[in-house]
Amino acid sequence: MATLAPAGPGEAASAALDELSLNFTYGAPGAGNGSLSGAWYRRNQIHLFGVLLAILGNLVISISLNIQKYSHLQLAQQEHPRPYFKSMLWWGGVLLMAVGETGNFAAYGFAPVTLIAPLGCVSVTGSAIISVTFLKDNLRASDLLGMTLAFAGTYLLVNFAPNITQAISARTVQYYLVGWQFLIYVILEILIFCILLYFYTRKGMKHMVILLTLVAILASLTVISVKAVSGMITFSMMDKMQLTYPIFYIMFIIMIASCVFQVKFLNQATKLYNTTRVVPVNHIFFTISAIIAGIIFYQEFLGAAFLTVFIYLFGCFLSFLGVFLVTRNREKEHLQQSYIDFGNIPGKQMLDKIQPDSNSLSYGTLPDGSDSINSQSGEKKEV
């Protein structure tokens, strides 16, 4: 093991390279070959533990979202509904979401980014299953097809993700942080982010693609920093303490800041656009951004075979398609817009479907109310 405090820059670089060569271990010739043999599972026990944490975390998040939804439905049925943040059921959902996100955070310390990030589809499909089972939502044919595709994609992702085990230490993160690949990547991201932010703030362009691209750019930094922080904590627990290095706290600050601004732009997108459109697009953008970040920063596809990469990308495509089918037109089924049809009133000509006015006791007026008043007064005069 290299010493923790090399004398000069040259020795520091050499020590980092030596540590990287020890940190990267490939299970067999043809790394990342996606073999389903028993030897493959024995080599990837740590990865599978990370996958299990991510899947359980996403399932807990699905349960928390449905609990929060159920609490909102209960409050809406009350005669004098109280604020949702005073509901113990709603806070229970928030607590479960925190537990699920903790599981996702820990998963990055045991498995590659390119393996954990696409598993977000489990949260979407799991939420659909729970809502159908417990909230009595309609089960559509597209839901069954989407769940099947998402599960098939998840299976391919788990078996054909990069077969690489990498210990994340502070020196490893420092080495990657000054690599030319990451520097070029960060410069391009900053340029794209500034251009999109200019159109968003100055030109007032609030298209969904612009907002979710801003979210995805920030998400790439979030994934890199989360992997670094979680990996250094795991390394500290299993080997040597890494929390005394300044790079740990730098990555921690980047993680918090990127999460805050990411949530800000995502909330803006959900306010302007339907959730059924935002969720699948955001999942696709986030996953692609995380995969690119893992490939460039952590070099997770180094040495992978072409067939492995192709099947992995095909698994991503299946999961994307499954999420799209599960979320497609789901909210439209629950829209119940009450209206008054004047065609059902005897003696009145059907003019339009007029929404009731919830702020008054009246239920809307005819487009030409003066004519109806004049006709009524004329009838009284004739009588």
Short mmCIF file of C-alpha atoms in Angstrom, two decimals:
data_model
loop_
_atom_site.label_atom_id
_atom_site.label_comp_id
_atom_site.label_asym_id
_atom_site.label_seq_id
_atom_site.Cartn_x
_atom_site.Cartn_y
_atom_site.Cartn_z
CA MET A 1 0.00 0.00 0.00
CA ALA A 2 1.35 3.42 -0.92
CA THR A 3 2.15 5.88 1.87
CA LEU A 4 -0.46 8.49 2.64
CA ALA A 5 1.83 11.49 2.38
CA PRO A 6 4.23 11.29 -0.62
CA ALA A 7 7.04 13.77 -0.69
CA GLY A 8 6.44 15.42 -4.07
CA PRO A 9 3.90 15.77 -6.91
CA GLY A 10 5.62 13.09 -8.98
CA GLU A 11 5.53 10.60 -6.15
CA ALA A 12 1.88 11.49 -5.44
CA ALA A 13 0.91 10.77 -9.05
CA SER A 14 2.86 7.50 -9.01
CA ALA A 15 1.22 6.47 -5.75
CA ALA A 16 -2.21 7.27 -7.15
CA LEU A 17 -1.58 5.17 -10.24
CA ASP A 18 -0.35 2.26 -8.10
CA GLU A 19 -3.46 2.50 -5.95
CA LEU A 20 -5.71 2.62 -9.01
CA SER A 21 -4.11 -0.53 -10.39
CA LEU A 22 -4.91 -2.24 -7.10
CA ASN A 23 -8.41 -0.80 -6.88
CA PHE A 24 -9.45 -2.05 -10.32
CA THR A 25 -10.01 -5.78 -10.32
CA TYR A 26 -11.63 -7.68 -13.15
CA GLY A 27 -13.22 -11.02 -12.50
CA ALA A 28 -11.88 -12.85 -15.53
CA PRO A 29 -10.51 -12.29 -19.00
CA GLY A 30 -13.05 -10.26 -20.87
CA ALA A 31 -14.18 -8.02 -18.06
CA GLY A 32 -17.83 -7.27 -17.93
CA ASN A 33 -18.79 -10.29 -20.04
CA GLY A 34 -22.12 -10.66 -18.25
CA SER A 35 -21.69 -14.39 -17.62
CA LEU A 36 -24.50 -15.93 -15.60
CA SER A 37 -22.35 -18.69 -14.13
CA GLY A 38 -21.84 -19.32 -10.44
CA ALA A 39 -18.33 -17.87 -10.72
CA TRP A 40 -19.83 -14.61 -11.98
CA TYR A 41 -22.05 -14.35 -8.90
CA ARG A 42 -19.16 -15.14 -6.58
CA ARG A 43 -17.07 -12.38 -8.16
CA ASN A 44 -19.90 -9.88 -7.94
CA GLN A 45 -21.20 -10.42 -4.43
CA ILE A 46 -20.35 -6.84 -3.44
CA HIS A 47 -22.07 -5.51 -6.57
CA LEU A 48 -25.14 -7.59 -5.88
CA PHE A 49 -25.27 -6.22 -2.35
CA GLY A 50 -25.28 -2.71 -3.79
CA VAL A 51 -28.00 -3.71 -6.26
CA LEU A 52 -30.08 -5.15 -3.41
CA LEU A 53 -29.71 -1.91 -1.44
CA ALA A 54 -30.75 0.14 -4.48
CA ILE A 55 -33.78 -2.04 -5.28
CA LEU A 56 -34.96 -2.08 -1.67
CA GLY A 57 -34.38 1.67 -1.43
CA ASN A 58 -36.44 2.32 -4.55
CA LEU A 59 -39.23 0.04 -3.33
CA VAL A 60 -39.34 1.90 0.00
CA ILE A 61 -39.52 5.18 -1.94
CA SER A 62 -42.48 3.77 -3.90
CA ILE A 63 -44.25 2.88 -0.67
CA SER A 64 -43.55 6.34 0.76
CA LEU A 65 -44.97 8.09 -2.31
CA ASN A 66 -48.17 6.06 -2.14
CA ILE A 67 -48.50 6.71 1.60
CA GLN A 68 -48.21 10.44 0.97
CA LYS A 69 -50.75 10.16 -1.84
CA TYR A 70 -53.14 8.27 0.44
CA SER A 71 -52.77 10.91 3.16
CA HIS A 72 -53.65 13.64 0.65
CA LEU A 73 -56.73 11.69 -0.45
CA GLN A 74 -57.85 11.27 3.14
CA LEU A 75 -57.42 14.97 3.89
CA ALA A 76 -59.34 15.92 0.75
CA GLN A 77 -62.35 13.89 1.90
CA GLN A 78 -62.62 15.73 5.23
CA GLU A 79 -65.16 18.51 5.66
CA HIS A 80 -62.52 20.84 7.11
CA PRO A 81 -59.21 19.52 5.77
CA ARG A 82 -56.14 20.40 7.77
CA PRO A 83 -52.69 21.10 6.27
CA TYR A 84 -50.96 17.99 5.02
CA PHE A 85 -47.84 18.64 7.10
CA LYS A 86 -49.95 18.11 10.24
CA SER A 87 -50.79 14.56 9.20
CA MET A 88 -48.82 11.80 10.93
CA LEU A 89 -49.41 9.55 7.92
CA TRP A 90 -47.77 12.10 5.62
CA TRP A 91 -44.74 12.37 7.91
CA GLY A 92 -44.52 8.60 7.95
CA GLY A 93 -44.21 8.70 4.17
CA VAL A 94 -41.49 11.34 4.43
CA LEU A 95 -39.58 9.16 6.91
CA LEU A 96 -39.81 6.15 4.61
CA MET A 97 -38.56 8.25 1.70
CA ALA A 98 -35.54 9.28 3.76
CA VAL A 99 -34.85 5.59 4.49
CA GLY A 100 -35.13 4.72 0.79
CA GLU A 101 -32.81 7.53 -0.28
CA THR A 102 -30.31 6.38 2.36
CA GLY A 103 -30.37 2.93 0.80
CA ASN A 104 -29.70 4.42 -2.64
CA PHE A 105 -26.87 6.51 -1.20
CA ALA A 106 -25.25 3.47 0.41
CA ALA A 107 -25.61 1.44 -2.80
CA TYR A 108 -23.20 3.74 -4.64
CA GLY A 109 -20.49 2.71 -2.19
CA PHE A 110 -20.72 -0.96 -3.24
CA ALA A 111 -21.53 -0.92 -6.97
CA PRO A 112 -20.71 1.15 -10.07
CA VAL A 113 -22.72 4.23 -10.99
CA THR A 114 -23.69 2.66 -14.31
CA LEU A 115 -25.30 -0.21 -12.39
CA ILE A 116 -27.14 1.72 -9.65
CA ALA A 117 -28.48 4.75 -11.57
CA PRO A 118 -30.71 2.87 -14.08
CA LEU A 119 -32.41 1.00 -11.22
CA GLY A 120 -34.56 4.08 -10.62
CA CYS A 121 -37.13 2.40 -12.87
CA VAL A 122 -37.88 0.07 -9.94
CA SER A 123 -39.34 3.03 -8.05
CA VAL A 124 -41.71 3.95 -10.88
CA THR A 125 -42.91 0.41 -11.59
CA GLY A 126 -43.15 -0.40 -7.88
CA SER A 127 -45.25 2.70 -7.28
CA ALA A 128 -47.63 1.62 -10.05
CA ILE A 129 -48.00 -1.87 -8.54
CA ILE A 130 -48.68 -0.49 -5.06
CA SER A 131 -51.20 2.07 -6.33
CA VAL A 132 -53.10 -0.66 -8.19
CA THR A 133 -53.04 -3.03 -5.20
CA PHE A 134 -53.81 -0.71 -2.31
CA LEU A 135 -55.21 2.52 -3.81
CA LYS A 136 -57.42 0.60 -6.28
CA ASP A 137 -56.10 2.39 -9.36
CA ASN A 138 -56.97 0.91 -12.74
CA LEU A 139 -54.61 -1.73 -14.08
CA ARG A 140 -54.11 -1.19 -17.79
CA ALA A 141 -52.57 -3.41 -20.43
CA SER A 142 -49.84 -0.82 -20.94
CA ASP A 143 -48.99 -1.10 -17.22
CA LEU A 144 -48.43 -4.85 -17.49
CA LEU A 145 -46.35 -4.44 -20.63
CA GLY A 146 -44.34 -1.59 -19.09
CA MET A 147 -43.62 -3.54 -15.90
CA THR A 148 -42.52 -6.56 -17.92
CA LEU A 149 -40.16 -4.47 -20.04
CA ALA A 150 -38.79 -2.66 -16.98
CA PHE A 151 -38.09 -5.94 -15.17
CA ALA A 152 -36.45 -7.40 -18.28
CA GLY A 153 -34.31 -4.29 -18.66
CA THR A 154 -33.33 -4.42 -14.98
CA TYR A 155 -32.26 -8.06 -15.36
CA LEU A 156 -30.05 -7.18 -18.33
CA LEU A 157 -28.60 -4.18 -16.52
CA VAL A 158 -27.65 -6.21 -13.46
CA ASN A 159 -26.03 -9.01 -15.48
CA PHE A 160 -24.27 -6.94 -18.12
CA ALA A 161 -23.20 -3.85 -16.19
CA PRO A 162 -19.42 -3.26 -15.92
CA ASN A 163 -17.86 -6.18 -14.09
CA ILE A 164 -15.39 -4.01 -12.19
CA THR A 165 -14.68 -3.62 -8.49
CA GLN A 166 -13.18 -0.30 -7.49
CA ALA A 167 -12.28 0.91 -4.00
CA ILE A 168 -12.95 4.65 -3.76
CA SER A 169 -10.35 6.36 -1.61
CA ALA A 170 -9.58 10.06 -1.23
CA ARG A 171 -6.49 9.73 -3.41
CA THR A 172 -8.51 7.98 -6.11
CA VAL A 173 -11.09 10.79 -6.18
CA GLN A 174 -8.31 13.41 -6.34
CA TYR A 175 -6.70 11.60 -9.24
CA TYR A 176 -9.96 11.44 -11.19
CA LEU A 177 -10.81 15.04 -10.36
CA VAL A 178 -7.76 16.41 -12.21
CA GLY A 179 -7.94 13.98 -15.13
CA TRP A 180 -8.17 15.55 -18.58
CA GLN A 181 -11.31 13.56 -19.44
CA PHE A 182 -13.21 14.98 -16.49
CA LEU A 183 -11.89 18.51 -17.00
CA ILE A 184 -13.13 18.57 -20.60
CA TYR A 185 -16.43 17.06 -19.47
CA VAL A 186 -16.90 19.70 -16.75
CA ILE A 187 -16.06 22.57 -19.11
CA LEU A 188 -18.65 21.35 -21.64
CA GLU A 189 -21.24 20.90 -18.91
CA ILE A 190 -20.64 24.41 -17.56
CA LEU A 191 -20.98 25.92 -21.05
CA ILE A 192 -24.22 24.04 -21.78
CA PHE A 193 -25.60 24.85 -18.33
CA CYS A 194 -24.85 28.58 -18.70
CA ILE A 195 -26.43 28.72 -22.17
CA LEU A 196 -29.60 26.95 -21.02
CA LEU A 197 -29.75 29.05 -17.87
CA TYR A 198 -29.51 32.21 -20.00
CA PHE A 199 -32.45 31.16 -22.16
CA TYR A 200 -34.39 30.13 -19.06
CA THR A 201 -33.85 33.30 -17.01
CA ARG A 202 -33.33 36.04 -19.62
CA LYS A 203 -35.43 34.82 -22.53
CA GLY A 204 -38.17 33.25 -20.44
CA MET A 205 -37.91 29.91 -22.25
CA LYS A 206 -39.34 27.35 -19.82
CA HIS A 207 -39.65 24.36 -22.10
CA MET A 208 -39.65 21.01 -20.34
CA VAL A 209 -36.54 19.82 -22.19
CA ILE A 210 -34.59 22.90 -21.04
CA LEU A 211 -35.62 22.46 -17.42
CA LEU A 212 -34.93 18.72 -17.33
CA THR A 213 -31.59 19.17 -19.11
CA LEU A 214 -30.57 21.57 -16.35
CA VAL A 215 -31.66 18.92 -13.85
CA ALA A 216 -29.66 16.24 -15.67
CA ILE A 217 -26.47 18.33 -15.75
CA LEU A 218 -26.73 18.93 -12.02
CA ALA A 219 -27.59 15.24 -11.51
CA SER A 220 -24.31 14.19 -13.10
CA LEU A 221 -22.42 16.18 -10.46
CA THR A 222 -24.71 14.75 -7.80
CA VAL A 223 -23.99 11.18 -8.88
CA ILE A 224 -20.22 11.77 -9.02
CA SER A 225 -20.17 13.36 -5.57
CA VAL A 226 -22.54 10.79 -4.04
CA LYS A 227 -20.36 7.96 -5.33
CA ALA A 228 -17.25 9.70 -3.97
CA VAL A 229 -18.72 10.41 -0.52
CA SER A 230 -20.35 6.99 -0.16
CA GLY A 231 -17.25 5.24 -1.47
CA MET A 232 -14.92 7.06 0.93
CA ILE A 233 -17.22 6.25 3.87
CA THR A 234 -17.24 2.58 2.83
CA PHE A 235 -13.45 2.61 2.41
CA SER A 236 -13.11 4.15 5.88
CA MET A 237 -15.21 1.38 7.41
CA MET A 238 -13.39 -1.45 5.62
CA ASP A 239 -9.81 -0.21 5.38
CA LYS A 240 -8.37 3.18 6.37
CA MET A 241 -9.97 6.42 7.48
CA GLN A 242 -10.66 8.77 4.56
CA LEU A 243 -12.84 11.38 6.26
CA THR A 244 -9.85 13.49 7.28
CA TYR A 245 -9.07 14.44 3.68
CA PRO A 246 -10.38 17.83 2.44
CA ILE A 247 -11.62 16.21 -0.78
CA PHE A 248 -14.31 14.38 1.22
CA TYR A 249 -15.87 17.64 2.41
CA ILE A 250 -15.49 19.25 -1.02
CA MET A 251 -17.45 16.42 -2.60
CA PHE A 252 -19.99 16.56 0.23
CA ILE A 253 -20.63 20.27 -0.42
CA ILE A 254 -20.96 19.60 -4.17
CA MET A 255 -23.46 16.82 -3.41
CA ILE A 256 -25.66 19.04 -1.22
CA ALA A 257 -25.54 22.09 -3.52
CA SER A 258 -26.27 20.12 -6.70
CA CYS A 259 -29.19 18.33 -4.99
CA VAL A 260 -30.75 21.62 -3.86
CA PHE A 261 -30.64 23.25 -7.29
CA GLN A 262 -31.67 20.03 -8.97
CA VAL A 263 -34.84 19.89 -6.85
CA LYS A 264 -35.52 23.56 -7.63
CA PHE A 265 -35.57 23.06 -11.40
CA LEU A 266 -37.44 19.76 -11.09
CA ASN A 267 -40.18 21.43 -9.01
CA GLN A 268 -40.46 24.14 -11.64
CA ALA A 269 -40.93 21.48 -14.33
CA THR A 270 -43.66 19.71 -12.35
CA LYS A 271 -45.49 23.00 -11.84
CA LEU A 272 -45.53 23.82 -15.56
CA TYR A 273 -46.07 20.35 -17.02
CA ASN A 274 -48.03 17.21 -16.27
CA THR A 275 -46.28 14.72 -14.00
CA THR A 276 -46.90 11.89 -16.48
CA ARG A 277 -44.71 13.77 -18.96
CA VAL A 278 -42.03 14.91 -16.49
CA VAL A 279 -41.39 11.55 -14.78
CA PRO A 280 -40.35 9.43 -17.81
CA VAL A 281 -38.32 12.23 -19.44
CA ASN A 282 -36.55 13.03 -16.18
CA HIS A 283 -35.78 9.33 -15.62
CA ILE A 284 -34.27 9.03 -19.10
CA PHE A 285 -32.25 12.25 -18.82
CA PHE A 286 -31.01 11.42 -15.30
CA THR A 287 -29.98 7.88 -16.24
CA ILE A 288 -28.12 8.95 -19.37
CA SER A 289 -26.37 11.73 -17.46
CA ALA A 290 -25.38 9.35 -14.65
CA ILE A 291 -24.07 6.72 -17.08
CA ILE A 292 -21.95 9.30 -18.92
CA ALA A 293 -20.61 10.58 -15.59
CA GLY A 294 -19.70 7.06 -14.49
CA ILE A 295 -17.97 6.32 -17.80
CA ILE A 296 -15.95 9.55 -17.87
CA PHE A 297 -15.14 10.15 -14.20
CA TYR A 298 -14.88 6.60 -12.82
CA GLN A 299 -14.00 4.92 -16.15
CA GLU A 300 -16.43 2.10 -15.43
CA PHE A 301 -16.58 0.66 -18.96
CA LEU A 302 -12.81 0.34 -19.23
CA GLY A 303 -12.04 -3.05 -20.82
CA ALA A 304 -15.69 -4.01 -21.44
CA ALA A 305 -16.53 -6.04 -24.54
CA PHE A 306 -18.67 -4.54 -27.31
CA LEU A 307 -21.43 -7.15 -26.88
CA THR A 308 -21.60 -6.37 -23.15
CA VAL A 309 -21.99 -2.65 -23.85
CA PHE A 310 -24.66 -3.31 -26.48
CA ILE A 311 -26.75 -5.56 -24.21
CA TYR A 312 -26.35 -3.08 -21.35
CA LEU A 313 -27.63 -0.23 -23.53
CA PHE A 314 -30.48 -2.45 -24.73
CA GLY A 315 -31.41 -3.08 -21.09
CA CYS A 316 -31.47 0.70 -20.52
CA PHE A 317 -33.75 1.10 -23.52
CA LEU A 318 -36.16 -1.53 -22.19
CA SER A 319 -36.30 0.16 -18.79
CA PHE A 320 -36.91 3.56 -20.43
CA LEU A 321 -39.73 2.15 -22.52
CA GLY A 322 -41.24 0.41 -19.51
CA VAL A 323 -41.28 3.61 -17.45
CA PHE A 324 -42.90 5.48 -20.34
CA LEU A 325 -45.67 2.89 -20.71
CA VAL A 326 -46.39 2.78 -16.96
CA THR A 327 -46.67 6.57 -16.59
CA ARG A 328 -48.41 7.28 -19.92
CA ASN A 329 -51.80 9.00 -19.50
CA ARG A 330 -52.11 7.73 -15.91
CA GLU A 331 -53.32 11.01 -14.37
CA LYS A 332 -55.90 11.60 -17.09
CA GLU A 333 -57.92 8.65 -15.79
CA HIS A 334 -58.41 10.39 -12.45
CA LEU A 335 -59.53 13.76 -13.79
CA GLN A 336 -63.16 14.30 -12.92
CA GLN A 337 -64.26 17.65 -14.32
CA SER A 338 -67.84 18.41 -13.36
CA TYR A 339 -69.79 20.61 -15.71
CA ILE A 340 -73.37 21.58 -16.52
CA ASP A 341 -74.68 20.58 -19.89
CA PHE A 342 -77.38 23.05 -20.93
CA GLY A 343 -78.49 20.60 -23.57
CA ASN A 344 -80.14 18.61 -20.77
CA ILE A 345 -82.37 21.50 -19.69
CA PRO A 346 -85.78 21.38 -21.41
CA GLY A 347 -86.49 24.34 -23.62
CA LYS A 348 -82.85 25.47 -23.77
CA GLN A 349 -80.61 25.18 -26.78
CA MET A 350 -77.30 23.39 -26.15
CA LEU A 351 -74.61 26.07 -26.21
CA ASP A 352 -71.54 24.71 -24.42
CA LYS A 353 -70.26 22.83 -21.40
CA ILE A 354 -69.76 25.51 -18.79
CA GLN A 355 -67.62 24.97 -15.69
CA PRO A 356 -69.26 25.83 -12.36
CA ASP A 357 -67.94 28.80 -10.43
CA SER A 358 -66.58 27.45 -7.15
CA ASN A 359 -66.30 30.95 -5.67
CA SER A 360 -70.02 31.74 -5.80
CA LEU A 361 -73.40 30.09 -5.45
CA SER A 362 -74.10 30.27 -9.17
CA TYR A 363 -73.27 27.60 -11.70
CA GLY A 364 -72.18 29.79 -14.57
CA THR A 365 -74.18 31.82 -17.05
CA LEU A 366 -75.23 31.51 -20.62
CA PRO A 367 -72.90 33.16 -23.14
CA ASP A 368 -75.61 35.70 -23.98
CA GLY A 369 -77.45 36.22 -20.74
CA SER A 370 -79.06 39.45 -21.87
CA ASP A 371 -81.09 37.67 -24.56
CA SER A 372 -82.52 35.21 -22.06
CA ILE A 373 -83.48 38.05 -19.68
CA ASN A 374 -85.10 40.03 -22.48
CA SER A 375 -87.05 37.00 -23.65
CA GLN A 376 -88.27 36.31 -20.12
CA SER A 377 -89.41 39.97 -19.68
CA GLY A 378 -91.14 39.83 -23.07
CA GLU A 379 -93.02 36.70 -22.06
CA LYS A 380 -94.20 38.41 -18.85
CA LYS A 381 -95.51 41.40 -20.83
CA GLU A 382 -97.43 39.13 -23.18
CA VAL A 383 -99.00 37.37 -20.22
#
